[in-house]
Amino acid sequence: MASTEREAPAPREGLVHPTRAGYGDTDQSGIVHHAVYLRWLEDARATWLREHGIDFRAMERDERAGFAVWKADLRYHRPAFLDDALAIELWVGDLGRAKIRFDYRVWRDETLLLEAQVHLACIDLDRLRARGLPASVRAAIP
């Protein structure tokens, strides 16, 4: 997680998710608050999962399975400011039996603002314990 040159998402199929820094995302000086990035990453991840045919409601209802973030690593390179148009690159960095790691880069034009990795565990919603990824989820991830 150190390159500041723009590279294509890899090794799995990625997504570029646009967002814009709004007034409620910033402090009084117009700089985006550090915690806002986690919400933006989650929005991008939900879009990626939906575009890959993963239906959260069906997974929760039919398989009693869900995802829980168990680790998030964020490295801030530069600040984002009020009204900045941003691009969030997202791809699956690692896929395990019960875990998925999503990798991210947040850009303003050609300036790298943030690199992140968010680790999700698939959980049994009744026991609140880790479980294997449902076959439908595994099949949907390229």
Short mmCIF file of C-alpha atoms in Angstrom, two decimals:
data_model
loop_
_atom_site.label_atom_id
_atom_site.label_comp_id
_atom_site.label_asym_id
_atom_site.label_seq_id
_atom_site.Cartn_x
_atom_site.Cartn_y
_atom_site.Cartn_z
CA MET A 1 0.00 0.00 0.00
CA ALA A 2 2.52 2.66 -0.97
CA SER A 3 2.35 3.55 -4.65
CA THR A 4 0.98 6.99 -5.43
CA GLU A 5 0.87 6.37 -9.19
CA ARG A 6 -2.49 5.48 -10.67
CA GLU A 7 -2.71 1.78 -11.48
CA ALA A 8 -5.62 -0.37 -12.63
CA PRO A 9 -7.38 -2.40 -9.95
CA ALA A 10 -6.20 -6.01 -9.81
CA PRO A 11 -6.01 -8.99 -9.31
CA ARG A 12 -9.81 -9.50 -9.44
CA GLU A 13 -12.47 -7.52 -11.28
CA GLY A 14 -12.73 -4.05 -9.74
CA LEU A 15 -15.05 -1.10 -9.56
CA VAL A 16 -14.56 2.65 -9.73
CA HIS A 17 -17.20 4.26 -7.52
CA PRO A 18 -17.70 8.05 -7.77
CA THR A 19 -18.55 10.18 -4.74
CA ARG A 20 -18.42 13.82 -3.74
CA ALA A 21 -17.38 15.37 -0.43
CA GLY A 22 -20.42 17.10 1.01
CA TYR A 23 -20.76 19.75 3.69
CA GLY A 24 -21.64 17.18 6.38
CA ASP A 25 -18.46 15.23 5.55
CA THR A 26 -16.15 18.08 6.51
CA ASP A 27 -14.96 19.98 9.55
CA GLN A 28 -15.04 23.78 9.88
CA SER A 29 -11.94 24.13 7.72
CA GLY A 30 -13.54 22.21 4.84
CA ILE A 31 -11.39 19.08 5.27
CA VAL A 32 -13.13 15.69 5.13
CA HIS A 33 -13.23 14.02 8.57
CA HIS A 34 -11.18 10.82 8.73
CA ALA A 35 -14.15 8.60 9.72
CA VAL A 36 -16.14 9.60 6.62
CA TYR A 37 -13.85 7.47 4.45
CA LEU A 38 -15.15 4.30 6.14
CA ARG A 39 -18.71 5.18 5.08
CA TRP A 40 -17.55 5.89 1.53
CA LEU A 41 -15.70 2.56 1.41
CA GLU A 42 -18.81 0.76 2.64
CA ASP A 43 -20.96 2.47 0.01
CA ALA A 44 -18.51 1.39 -2.71
CA ARG A 45 -18.39 -2.17 -1.33
CA ALA A 46 -22.21 -2.44 -1.21
CA THR A 47 -22.37 -1.25 -4.82
CA TRP A 48 -19.74 -3.80 -5.88
CA LEU A 49 -21.55 -6.65 -4.12
CA ARG A 50 -24.92 -5.63 -5.58
CA GLU A 51 -23.43 -5.36 -9.10
CA HIS A 52 -22.08 -8.90 -8.68
CA GLY A 53 -25.53 -10.25 -7.87
CA ILE A 54 -25.10 -10.64 -4.12
CA ASP A 55 -28.50 -10.01 -2.53
CA PHE A 56 -28.02 -9.13 1.15
CA ARG A 57 -31.69 -9.57 2.03
CA ALA A 58 -31.88 -13.04 0.46
CA MET A 59 -28.59 -14.08 2.08
CA GLU A 60 -29.83 -12.95 5.50
CA ARG A 61 -33.27 -14.50 5.07
CA ASP A 62 -32.46 -17.75 3.28
CA GLU A 63 -28.99 -18.59 4.56
CA ARG A 64 -29.00 -16.69 7.89
CA ALA A 65 -25.60 -15.30 6.87
CA GLY A 66 -24.18 -11.78 6.92
CA PHE A 67 -20.89 -9.89 6.81
CA ALA A 68 -19.07 -8.23 9.70
CA VAL A 69 -16.02 -5.99 9.39
CA TRP A 70 -13.33 -7.43 11.65
CA LYS A 71 -10.42 -5.25 10.55
CA ALA A 72 -9.95 -1.98 8.66
CA ASP A 73 -6.57 -0.51 7.72
CA LEU A 74 -6.58 3.01 6.30
CA ARG A 75 -3.56 5.02 5.19
CA TYR A 76 -4.21 8.70 4.55
CA HIS A 77 -1.91 10.33 1.99
CA ARG A 78 -3.63 13.67 1.31
CA PRO A 79 -6.83 15.34 2.55
CA ALA A 80 -10.07 15.61 0.62
CA PHE A 81 -11.93 18.92 0.74
CA LEU A 82 -15.50 20.16 0.55
CA ASP A 83 -17.05 19.54 -2.89
CA ASP A 84 -14.16 17.40 -4.18
CA ALA A 85 -15.23 14.88 -6.82
CA LEU A 86 -13.58 11.60 -5.85
CA ALA A 87 -13.13 8.15 -7.37
CA ILE A 88 -12.97 5.09 -5.12
CA GLU A 89 -11.24 2.11 -6.71
CA LEU A 90 -12.25 -1.21 -5.14
CA TRP A 91 -11.36 -4.82 -5.78
CA VAL A 92 -11.24 -8.15 -3.95
CA GLY A 93 -7.71 -8.48 -2.62
CA ASP A 94 -8.14 -11.87 -0.97
CA LEU A 95 -10.85 -14.50 -0.71
CA GLY A 96 -10.81 -17.17 1.99
CA ARG A 97 -13.20 -19.84 3.23
CA ALA A 98 -15.08 -17.42 5.50
CA LYS A 99 -13.37 -14.08 4.82
CA ILE A 100 -13.08 -11.48 2.08
CA ARG A 101 -10.56 -8.64 1.96
CA PHE A 102 -11.47 -5.61 -0.13
CA ASP A 103 -8.68 -3.26 -1.24
CA TYR A 104 -9.32 0.40 -2.03
CA ARG A 105 -7.72 3.56 -3.36
CA VAL A 106 -9.42 6.95 -3.19
CA TRP A 107 -8.39 9.51 -5.81
CA ARG A 108 -9.05 13.16 -6.55
CA ASP A 109 -8.13 13.42 -10.22
CA GLU A 110 -4.58 11.98 -10.31
CA THR A 111 -3.86 12.54 -6.60
CA LEU A 112 -3.98 9.50 -4.33
CA LEU A 113 -5.74 10.44 -1.09
CA LEU A 114 -6.16 7.12 0.69
CA GLU A 115 -5.30 3.43 0.49
CA ALA A 116 -7.28 0.94 2.55
CA GLN A 117 -7.99 -2.70 3.21
CA VAL A 118 -11.24 -3.82 4.84
CA HIS A 119 -11.55 -7.40 6.04
CA LEU A 120 -15.01 -8.97 6.26
CA ALA A 121 -15.97 -12.21 7.96
CA CYS A 122 -19.06 -14.14 6.98
CA ILE A 123 -21.10 -14.79 10.11
CA ASP A 124 -23.98 -17.02 11.11
CA LEU A 125 -26.65 -14.49 12.12
CA ASP A 126 -28.21 -16.81 14.69
CA ARG A 127 -25.00 -17.77 16.52
CA LEU A 128 -22.96 -14.62 15.69
CA ARG A 129 -19.97 -16.79 14.83
CA ALA A 130 -17.86 -17.15 11.71
CA ARG A 131 -19.13 -19.50 9.02
CA GLY A 132 -18.10 -20.36 5.47
CA LEU A 133 -19.13 -18.07 2.64
CA PRO A 134 -22.41 -19.16 1.04
CA ALA A 135 -21.94 -20.90 -2.31
CA SER A 136 -23.97 -18.11 -3.97
CA VAL A 137 -21.49 -15.49 -2.73
CA ARG A 138 -18.43 -17.51 -3.71
CA ALA A 139 -19.88 -18.09 -7.21
CA ALA A 140 -20.57 -14.36 -7.66
CA ILE A 141 -17.01 -13.24 -6.93
CA PRO A 142 -14.84 -13.29 -10.06
#
